[in-house]
mmCIF file of C-alpha atoms and ligand atoms in Angstrom:
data_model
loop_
_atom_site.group_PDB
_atom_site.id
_atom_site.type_symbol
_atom_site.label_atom_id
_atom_site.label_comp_id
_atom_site.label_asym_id
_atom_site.label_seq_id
_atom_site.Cartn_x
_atom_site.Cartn_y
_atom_site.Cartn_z
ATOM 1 C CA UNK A 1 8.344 -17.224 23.737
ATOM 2 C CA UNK A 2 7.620 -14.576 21.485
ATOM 3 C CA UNK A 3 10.018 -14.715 18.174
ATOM 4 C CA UNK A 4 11.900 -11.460 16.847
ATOM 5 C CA UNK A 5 9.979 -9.558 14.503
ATOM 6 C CA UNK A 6 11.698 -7.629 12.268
ATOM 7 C CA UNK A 7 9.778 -4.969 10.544
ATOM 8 C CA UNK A 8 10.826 -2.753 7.260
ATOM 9 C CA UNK A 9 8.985 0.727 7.258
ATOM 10 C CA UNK A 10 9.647 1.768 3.293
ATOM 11 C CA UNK A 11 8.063 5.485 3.974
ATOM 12 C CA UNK A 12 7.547 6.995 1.013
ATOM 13 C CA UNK A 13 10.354 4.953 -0.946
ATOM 14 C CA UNK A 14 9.345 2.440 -3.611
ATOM 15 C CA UNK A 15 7.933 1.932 -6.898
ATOM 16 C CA UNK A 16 7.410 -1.382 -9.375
ATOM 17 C CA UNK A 17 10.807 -1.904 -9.841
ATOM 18 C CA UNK A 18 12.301 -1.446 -6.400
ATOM 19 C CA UNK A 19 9.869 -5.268 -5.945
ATOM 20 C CA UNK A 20 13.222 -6.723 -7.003
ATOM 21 C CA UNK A 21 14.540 -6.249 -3.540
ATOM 22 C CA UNK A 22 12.090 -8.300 -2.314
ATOM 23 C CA UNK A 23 12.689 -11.311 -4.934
ATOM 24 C CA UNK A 24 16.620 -10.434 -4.008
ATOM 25 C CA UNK A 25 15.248 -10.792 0.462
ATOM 26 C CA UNK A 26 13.435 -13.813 -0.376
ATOM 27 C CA UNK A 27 16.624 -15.410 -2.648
ATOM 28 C CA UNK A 28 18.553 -14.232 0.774
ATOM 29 C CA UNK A 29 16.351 -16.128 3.491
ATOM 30 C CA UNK A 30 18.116 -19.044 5.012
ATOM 31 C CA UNK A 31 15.227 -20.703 6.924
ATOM 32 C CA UNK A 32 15.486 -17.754 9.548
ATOM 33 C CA UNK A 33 12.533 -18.454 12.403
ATOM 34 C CA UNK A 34 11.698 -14.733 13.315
ATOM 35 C CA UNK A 35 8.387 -12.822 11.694
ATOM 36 C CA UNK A 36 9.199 -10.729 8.751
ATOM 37 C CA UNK A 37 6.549 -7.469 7.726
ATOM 38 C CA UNK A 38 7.153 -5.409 4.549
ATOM 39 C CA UNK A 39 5.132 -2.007 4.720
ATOM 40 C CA UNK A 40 5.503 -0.779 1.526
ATOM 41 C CA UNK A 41 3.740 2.714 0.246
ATOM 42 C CA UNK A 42 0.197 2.073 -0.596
ATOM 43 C CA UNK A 43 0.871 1.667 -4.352
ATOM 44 C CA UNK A 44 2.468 -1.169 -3.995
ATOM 45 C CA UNK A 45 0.639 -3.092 -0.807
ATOM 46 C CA UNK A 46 -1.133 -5.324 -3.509
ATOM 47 C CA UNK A 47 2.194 -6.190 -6.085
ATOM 48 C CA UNK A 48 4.436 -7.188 -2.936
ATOM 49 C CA UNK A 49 1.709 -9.421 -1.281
ATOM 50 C CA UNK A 50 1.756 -11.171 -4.651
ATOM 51 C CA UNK A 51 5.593 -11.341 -4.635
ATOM 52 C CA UNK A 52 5.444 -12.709 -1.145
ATOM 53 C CA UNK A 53 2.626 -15.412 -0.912
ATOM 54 C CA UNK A 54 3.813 -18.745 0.606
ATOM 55 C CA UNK A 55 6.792 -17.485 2.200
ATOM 56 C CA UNK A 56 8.186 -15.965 5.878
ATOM 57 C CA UNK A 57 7.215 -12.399 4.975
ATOM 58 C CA UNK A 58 4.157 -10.378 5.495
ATOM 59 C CA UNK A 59 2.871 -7.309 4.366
ATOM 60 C CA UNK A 60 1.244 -3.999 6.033
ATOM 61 C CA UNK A 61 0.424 -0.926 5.221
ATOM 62 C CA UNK A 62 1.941 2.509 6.682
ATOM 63 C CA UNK A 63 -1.203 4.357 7.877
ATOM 64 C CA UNK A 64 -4.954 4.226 7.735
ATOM 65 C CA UNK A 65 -8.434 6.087 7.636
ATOM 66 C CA UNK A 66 -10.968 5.400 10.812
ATOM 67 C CA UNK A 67 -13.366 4.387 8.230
ATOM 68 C CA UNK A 68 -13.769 1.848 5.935
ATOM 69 C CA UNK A 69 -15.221 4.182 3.021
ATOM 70 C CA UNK A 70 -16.451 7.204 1.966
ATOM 71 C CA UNK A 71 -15.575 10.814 0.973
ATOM 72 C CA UNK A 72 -12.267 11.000 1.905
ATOM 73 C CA UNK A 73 -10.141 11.576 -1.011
ATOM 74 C CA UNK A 74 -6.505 10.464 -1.053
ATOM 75 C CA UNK A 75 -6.979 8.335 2.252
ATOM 76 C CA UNK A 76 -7.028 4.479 2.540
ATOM 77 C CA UNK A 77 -8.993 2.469 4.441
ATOM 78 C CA UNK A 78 -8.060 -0.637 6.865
ATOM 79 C CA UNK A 79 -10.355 -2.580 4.383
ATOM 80 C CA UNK A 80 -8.591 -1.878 1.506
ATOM 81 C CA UNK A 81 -4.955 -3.041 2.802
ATOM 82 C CA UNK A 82 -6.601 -6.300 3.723
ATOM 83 C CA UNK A 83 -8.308 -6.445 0.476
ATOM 84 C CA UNK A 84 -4.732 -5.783 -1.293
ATOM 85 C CA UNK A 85 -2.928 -8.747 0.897
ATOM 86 C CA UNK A 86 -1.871 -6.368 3.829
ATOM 87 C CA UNK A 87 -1.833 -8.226 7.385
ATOM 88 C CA UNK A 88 -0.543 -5.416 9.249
ATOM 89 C CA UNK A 89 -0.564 -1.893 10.094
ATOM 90 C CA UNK A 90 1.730 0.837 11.487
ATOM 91 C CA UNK A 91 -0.333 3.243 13.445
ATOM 92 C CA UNK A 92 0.544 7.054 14.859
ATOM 93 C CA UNK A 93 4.016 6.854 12.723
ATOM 94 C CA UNK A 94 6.011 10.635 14.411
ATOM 95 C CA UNK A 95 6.187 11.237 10.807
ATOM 96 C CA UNK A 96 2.084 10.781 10.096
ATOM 97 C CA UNK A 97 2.201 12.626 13.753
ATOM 98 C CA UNK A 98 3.945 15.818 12.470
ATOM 99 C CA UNK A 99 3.205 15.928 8.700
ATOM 100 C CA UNK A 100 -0.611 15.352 8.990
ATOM 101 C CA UNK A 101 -1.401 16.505 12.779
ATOM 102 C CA UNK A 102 -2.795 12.807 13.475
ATOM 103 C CA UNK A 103 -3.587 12.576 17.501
ATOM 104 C CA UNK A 104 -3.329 10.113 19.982
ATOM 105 C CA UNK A 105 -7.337 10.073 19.334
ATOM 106 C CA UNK A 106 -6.957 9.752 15.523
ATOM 107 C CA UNK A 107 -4.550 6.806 16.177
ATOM 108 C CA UNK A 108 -6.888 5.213 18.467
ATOM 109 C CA UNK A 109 -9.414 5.530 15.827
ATOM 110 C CA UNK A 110 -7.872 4.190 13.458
ATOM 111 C CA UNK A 111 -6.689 1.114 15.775
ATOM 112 C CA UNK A 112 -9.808 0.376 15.892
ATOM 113 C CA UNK A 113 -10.827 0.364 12.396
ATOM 114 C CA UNK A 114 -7.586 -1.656 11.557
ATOM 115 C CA UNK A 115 -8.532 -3.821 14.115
ATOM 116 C CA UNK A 116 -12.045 -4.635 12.676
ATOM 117 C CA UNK A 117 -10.946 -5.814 9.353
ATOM 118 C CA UNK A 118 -8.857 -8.083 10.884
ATOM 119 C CA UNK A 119 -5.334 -6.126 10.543
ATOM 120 C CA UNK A 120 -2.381 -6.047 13.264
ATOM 121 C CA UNK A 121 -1.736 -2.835 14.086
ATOM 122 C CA UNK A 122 1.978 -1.491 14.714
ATOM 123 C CA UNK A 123 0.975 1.215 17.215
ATOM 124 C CA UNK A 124 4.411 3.722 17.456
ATOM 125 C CA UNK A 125 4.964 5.861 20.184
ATOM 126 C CA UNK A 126 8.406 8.292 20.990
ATOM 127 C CA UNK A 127 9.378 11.484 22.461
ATOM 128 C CA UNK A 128 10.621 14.009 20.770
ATOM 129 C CA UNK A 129 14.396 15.702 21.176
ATOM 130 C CA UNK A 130 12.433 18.765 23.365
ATOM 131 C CA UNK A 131 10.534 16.189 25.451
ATOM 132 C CA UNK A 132 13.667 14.176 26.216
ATOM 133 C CA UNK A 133 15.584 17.285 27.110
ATOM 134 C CA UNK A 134 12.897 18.226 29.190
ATOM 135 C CA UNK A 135 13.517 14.880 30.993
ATOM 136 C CA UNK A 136 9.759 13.944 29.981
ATOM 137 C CA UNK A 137 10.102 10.929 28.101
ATOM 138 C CA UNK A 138 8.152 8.389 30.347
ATOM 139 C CA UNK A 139 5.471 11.044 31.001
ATOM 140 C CA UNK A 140 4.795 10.954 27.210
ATOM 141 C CA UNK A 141 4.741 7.919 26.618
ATOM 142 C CA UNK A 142 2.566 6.649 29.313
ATOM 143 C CA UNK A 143 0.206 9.333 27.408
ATOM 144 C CA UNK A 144 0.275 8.104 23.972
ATOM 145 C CA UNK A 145 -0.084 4.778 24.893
ATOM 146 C CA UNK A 146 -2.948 5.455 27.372
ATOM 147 C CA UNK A 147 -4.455 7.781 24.545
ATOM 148 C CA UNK A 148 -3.649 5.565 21.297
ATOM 149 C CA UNK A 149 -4.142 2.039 22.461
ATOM 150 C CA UNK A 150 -8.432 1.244 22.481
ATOM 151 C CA UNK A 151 -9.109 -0.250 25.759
ATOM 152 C CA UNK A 152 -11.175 -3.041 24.252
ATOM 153 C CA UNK A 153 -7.927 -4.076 21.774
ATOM 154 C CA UNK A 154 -7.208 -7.824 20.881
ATOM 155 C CA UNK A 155 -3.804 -7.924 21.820
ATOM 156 C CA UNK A 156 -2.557 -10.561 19.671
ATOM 157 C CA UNK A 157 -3.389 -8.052 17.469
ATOM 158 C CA UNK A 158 -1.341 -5.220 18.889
ATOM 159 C CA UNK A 159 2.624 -4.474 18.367
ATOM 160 C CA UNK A 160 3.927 -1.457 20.028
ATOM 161 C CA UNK A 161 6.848 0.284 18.698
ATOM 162 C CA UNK A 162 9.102 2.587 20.797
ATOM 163 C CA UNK A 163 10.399 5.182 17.874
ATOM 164 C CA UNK A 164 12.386 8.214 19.563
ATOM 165 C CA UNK A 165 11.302 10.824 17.262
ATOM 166 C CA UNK A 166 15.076 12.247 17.821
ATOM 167 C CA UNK A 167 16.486 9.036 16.320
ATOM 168 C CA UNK A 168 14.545 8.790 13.405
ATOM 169 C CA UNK A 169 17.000 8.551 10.090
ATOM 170 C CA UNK A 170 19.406 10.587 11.998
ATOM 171 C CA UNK A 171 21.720 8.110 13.181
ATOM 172 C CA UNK A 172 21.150 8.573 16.704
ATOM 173 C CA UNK A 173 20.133 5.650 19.287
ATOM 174 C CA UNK A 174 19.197 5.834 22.497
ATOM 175 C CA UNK A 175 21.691 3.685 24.757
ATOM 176 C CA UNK A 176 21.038 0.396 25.508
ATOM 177 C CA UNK A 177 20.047 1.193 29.090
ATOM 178 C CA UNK A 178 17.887 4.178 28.105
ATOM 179 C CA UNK A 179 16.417 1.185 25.936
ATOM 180 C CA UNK A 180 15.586 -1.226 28.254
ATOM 181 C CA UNK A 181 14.458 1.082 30.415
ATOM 182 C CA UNK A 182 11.633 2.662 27.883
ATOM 183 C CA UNK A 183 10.799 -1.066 26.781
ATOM 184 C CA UNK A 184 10.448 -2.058 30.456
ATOM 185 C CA UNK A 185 8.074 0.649 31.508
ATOM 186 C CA UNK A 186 6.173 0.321 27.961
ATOM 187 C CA UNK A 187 5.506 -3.693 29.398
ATOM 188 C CA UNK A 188 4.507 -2.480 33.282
ATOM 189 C CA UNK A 189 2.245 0.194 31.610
ATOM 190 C CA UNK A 190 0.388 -2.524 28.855
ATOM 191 C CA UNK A 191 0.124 -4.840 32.257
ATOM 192 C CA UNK A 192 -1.194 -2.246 34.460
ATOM 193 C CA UNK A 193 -3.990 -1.528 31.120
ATOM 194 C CA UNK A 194 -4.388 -5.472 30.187
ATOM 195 C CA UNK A 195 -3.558 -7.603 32.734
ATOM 196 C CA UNK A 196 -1.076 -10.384 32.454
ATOM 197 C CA UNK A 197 -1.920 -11.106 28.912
ATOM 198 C CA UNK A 198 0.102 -8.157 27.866
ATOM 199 C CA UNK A 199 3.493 -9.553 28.397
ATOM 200 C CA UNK A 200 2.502 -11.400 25.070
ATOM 201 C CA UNK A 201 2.466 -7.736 23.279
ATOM 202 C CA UNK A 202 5.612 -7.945 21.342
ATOM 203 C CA UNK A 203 7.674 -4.064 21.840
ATOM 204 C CA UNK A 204 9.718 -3.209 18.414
ATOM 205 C CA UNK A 205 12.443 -0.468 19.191
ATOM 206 C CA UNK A 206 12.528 1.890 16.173
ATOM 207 C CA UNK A 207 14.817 4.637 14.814
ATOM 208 C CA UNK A 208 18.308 3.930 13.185
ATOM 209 C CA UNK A 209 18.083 0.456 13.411
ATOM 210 C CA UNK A 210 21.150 -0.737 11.128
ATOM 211 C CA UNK A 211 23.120 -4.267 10.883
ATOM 212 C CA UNK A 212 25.775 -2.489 13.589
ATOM 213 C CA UNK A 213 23.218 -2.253 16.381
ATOM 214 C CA UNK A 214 20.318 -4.617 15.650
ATOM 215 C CA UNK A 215 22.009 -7.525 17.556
ATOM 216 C CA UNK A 216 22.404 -5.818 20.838
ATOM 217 C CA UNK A 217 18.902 -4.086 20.613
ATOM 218 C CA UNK A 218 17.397 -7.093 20.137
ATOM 219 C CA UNK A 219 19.138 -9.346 22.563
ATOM 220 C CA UNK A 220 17.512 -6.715 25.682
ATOM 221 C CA UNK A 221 14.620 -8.271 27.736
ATOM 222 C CA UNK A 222 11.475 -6.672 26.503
ATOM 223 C CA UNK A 223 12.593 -6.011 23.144
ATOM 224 C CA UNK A 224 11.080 -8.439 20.690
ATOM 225 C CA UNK A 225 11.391 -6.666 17.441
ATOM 226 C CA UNK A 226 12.670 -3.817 15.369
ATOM 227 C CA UNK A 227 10.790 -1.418 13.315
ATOM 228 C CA UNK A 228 13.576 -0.258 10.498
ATOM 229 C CA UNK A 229 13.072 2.944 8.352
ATOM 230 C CA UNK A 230 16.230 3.744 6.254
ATOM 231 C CA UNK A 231 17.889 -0.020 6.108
ATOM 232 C CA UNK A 232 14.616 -1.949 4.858
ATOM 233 C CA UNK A 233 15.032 -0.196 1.351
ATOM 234 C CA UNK A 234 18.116 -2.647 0.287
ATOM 235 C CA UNK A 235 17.733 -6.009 0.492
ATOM 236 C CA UNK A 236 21.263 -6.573 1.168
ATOM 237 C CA UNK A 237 21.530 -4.185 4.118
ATOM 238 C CA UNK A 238 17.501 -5.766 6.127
ATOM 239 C CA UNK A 239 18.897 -9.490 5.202
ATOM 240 C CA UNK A 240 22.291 -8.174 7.653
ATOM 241 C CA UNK A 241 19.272 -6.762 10.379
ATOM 242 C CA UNK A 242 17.241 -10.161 9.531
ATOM 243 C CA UNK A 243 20.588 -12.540 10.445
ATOM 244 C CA UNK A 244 20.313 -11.117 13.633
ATOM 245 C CA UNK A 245 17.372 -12.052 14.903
ATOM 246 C CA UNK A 246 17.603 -14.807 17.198
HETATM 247 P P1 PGA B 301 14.949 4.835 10.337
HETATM 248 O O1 PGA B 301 13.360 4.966 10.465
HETATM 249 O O2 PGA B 301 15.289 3.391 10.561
HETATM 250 O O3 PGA B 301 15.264 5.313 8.958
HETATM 251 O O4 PGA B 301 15.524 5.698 11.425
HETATM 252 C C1 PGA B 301 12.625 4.199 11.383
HETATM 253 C C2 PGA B 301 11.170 4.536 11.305
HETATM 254 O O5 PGA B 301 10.816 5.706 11.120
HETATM 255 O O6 PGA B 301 10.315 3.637 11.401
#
């Protein structure tokens, strides 16, 4: 059995003080069994692994360069979000997609870098409104998962996140049997690619995940976790998400 794993995507949202929420999250815990990642902006990877050591939650980072140093100023490198406390990764985020052209190749670079200093990577994949209307959302995904997943991957170090680009911070959700049915063909694909072992890849839906619909997302078959944008920032509101993990 894989448990829930609830992940809080801060974007570009956070500085020193916002750390309370965290002190205010891990005041709020109530011996809850699922996983628990934090990706804070870069700035403060290092401050919230401090504020979390010894308990439930876990920290990643929101992006990543395919090498682990050099001249390439502004980026970071997989290395450096371990170095800072980070355990985890997201990976080929629709917003790193669109606002810095990052391909399926990039991703799959930098998957492989993560991988190598020892982070998990949170690999997201989604159609956008076009491709759905288009009636093309399998098509696409089979593609960015073929193209962004490395074909040598560990996959206990692999999380896959389904994040319509449509129903990111707009409120919008698929419904549940649109879903199920992404999350389902996500697994056959991974087991076609892996083998067996990949029903062990735990699939995160993504994209207005609130306290109102995490419960029913999370209770499909093949969803094992949700990747949440907008409702991580307050502790308040990802403690509601968090109660309803199973
Ligand atoms: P949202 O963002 O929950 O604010 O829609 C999700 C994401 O982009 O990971």
């Amino acid at each position: 059995m894989r448990s829930t794993l609830i992940i809080g995507n801060w974007k570009m949202n956070g500085k020193s003080r916002n750390l309370a929420e965290v002190n205010k999250l891990l005041d709020g815990l109530n011996g809850q069994s699922c996983d628990l990642v934090l990706c804070p902006p870069a700035t403060l990877i290092a401050q919230m692994a401090a504020a979390v050591k010894g308990s439930p939650i876990q920290v990643g980072g929101q992006d990543c360069h395919w090498n682990s140093m050099g001249p390439h100023t502004g980026d970071i490198s997989p290395e450096m979000i371990a170095d800072a406390g980070g355990e985890y990764v997201i990976l080929g985020h629709s917003e790193r997609r669109s606002d810095h052209g990052e391909t399926d190749a990039m991703v799959n670079a930098k998957c492989v870098a993560a991988l190598a200093a020892g982070l998990t990577c949170i690999v997201c994949v989604g159609e956008t409104k076009a491709d759905k209307s288009a009636e093309n959302t399998l098509s696409v995904i089979e593609k960015q998962l073929h193209a962004s997943i490395p074909e040598n991957v560990q996959l206990s170090k692999l999380v896959v996140a389904y994040e319509p680009v449509w129903a990111i911070g707009t409120g919008l959700t698929p419904t549940i049997s649109e879903i199920i049915d992404v999350h389902t063909f996500m697994r056959r694909k991974l087991i076609e690619c892996f083998g067996d072992k990949a029903c062990s890849v735990p699939l995160a839906y993504g994209g207005s995940v609130n306290a109102d619909n995490a419960s029913e997302i999370l209770a499909q078959s093949n969803v094992s976790g949700v990747l949440v944008g907008g409702a991580s920032l307050r502790a308040e509101d990802f403690l509601r998400i968090v109660s309803c993990a199973a």
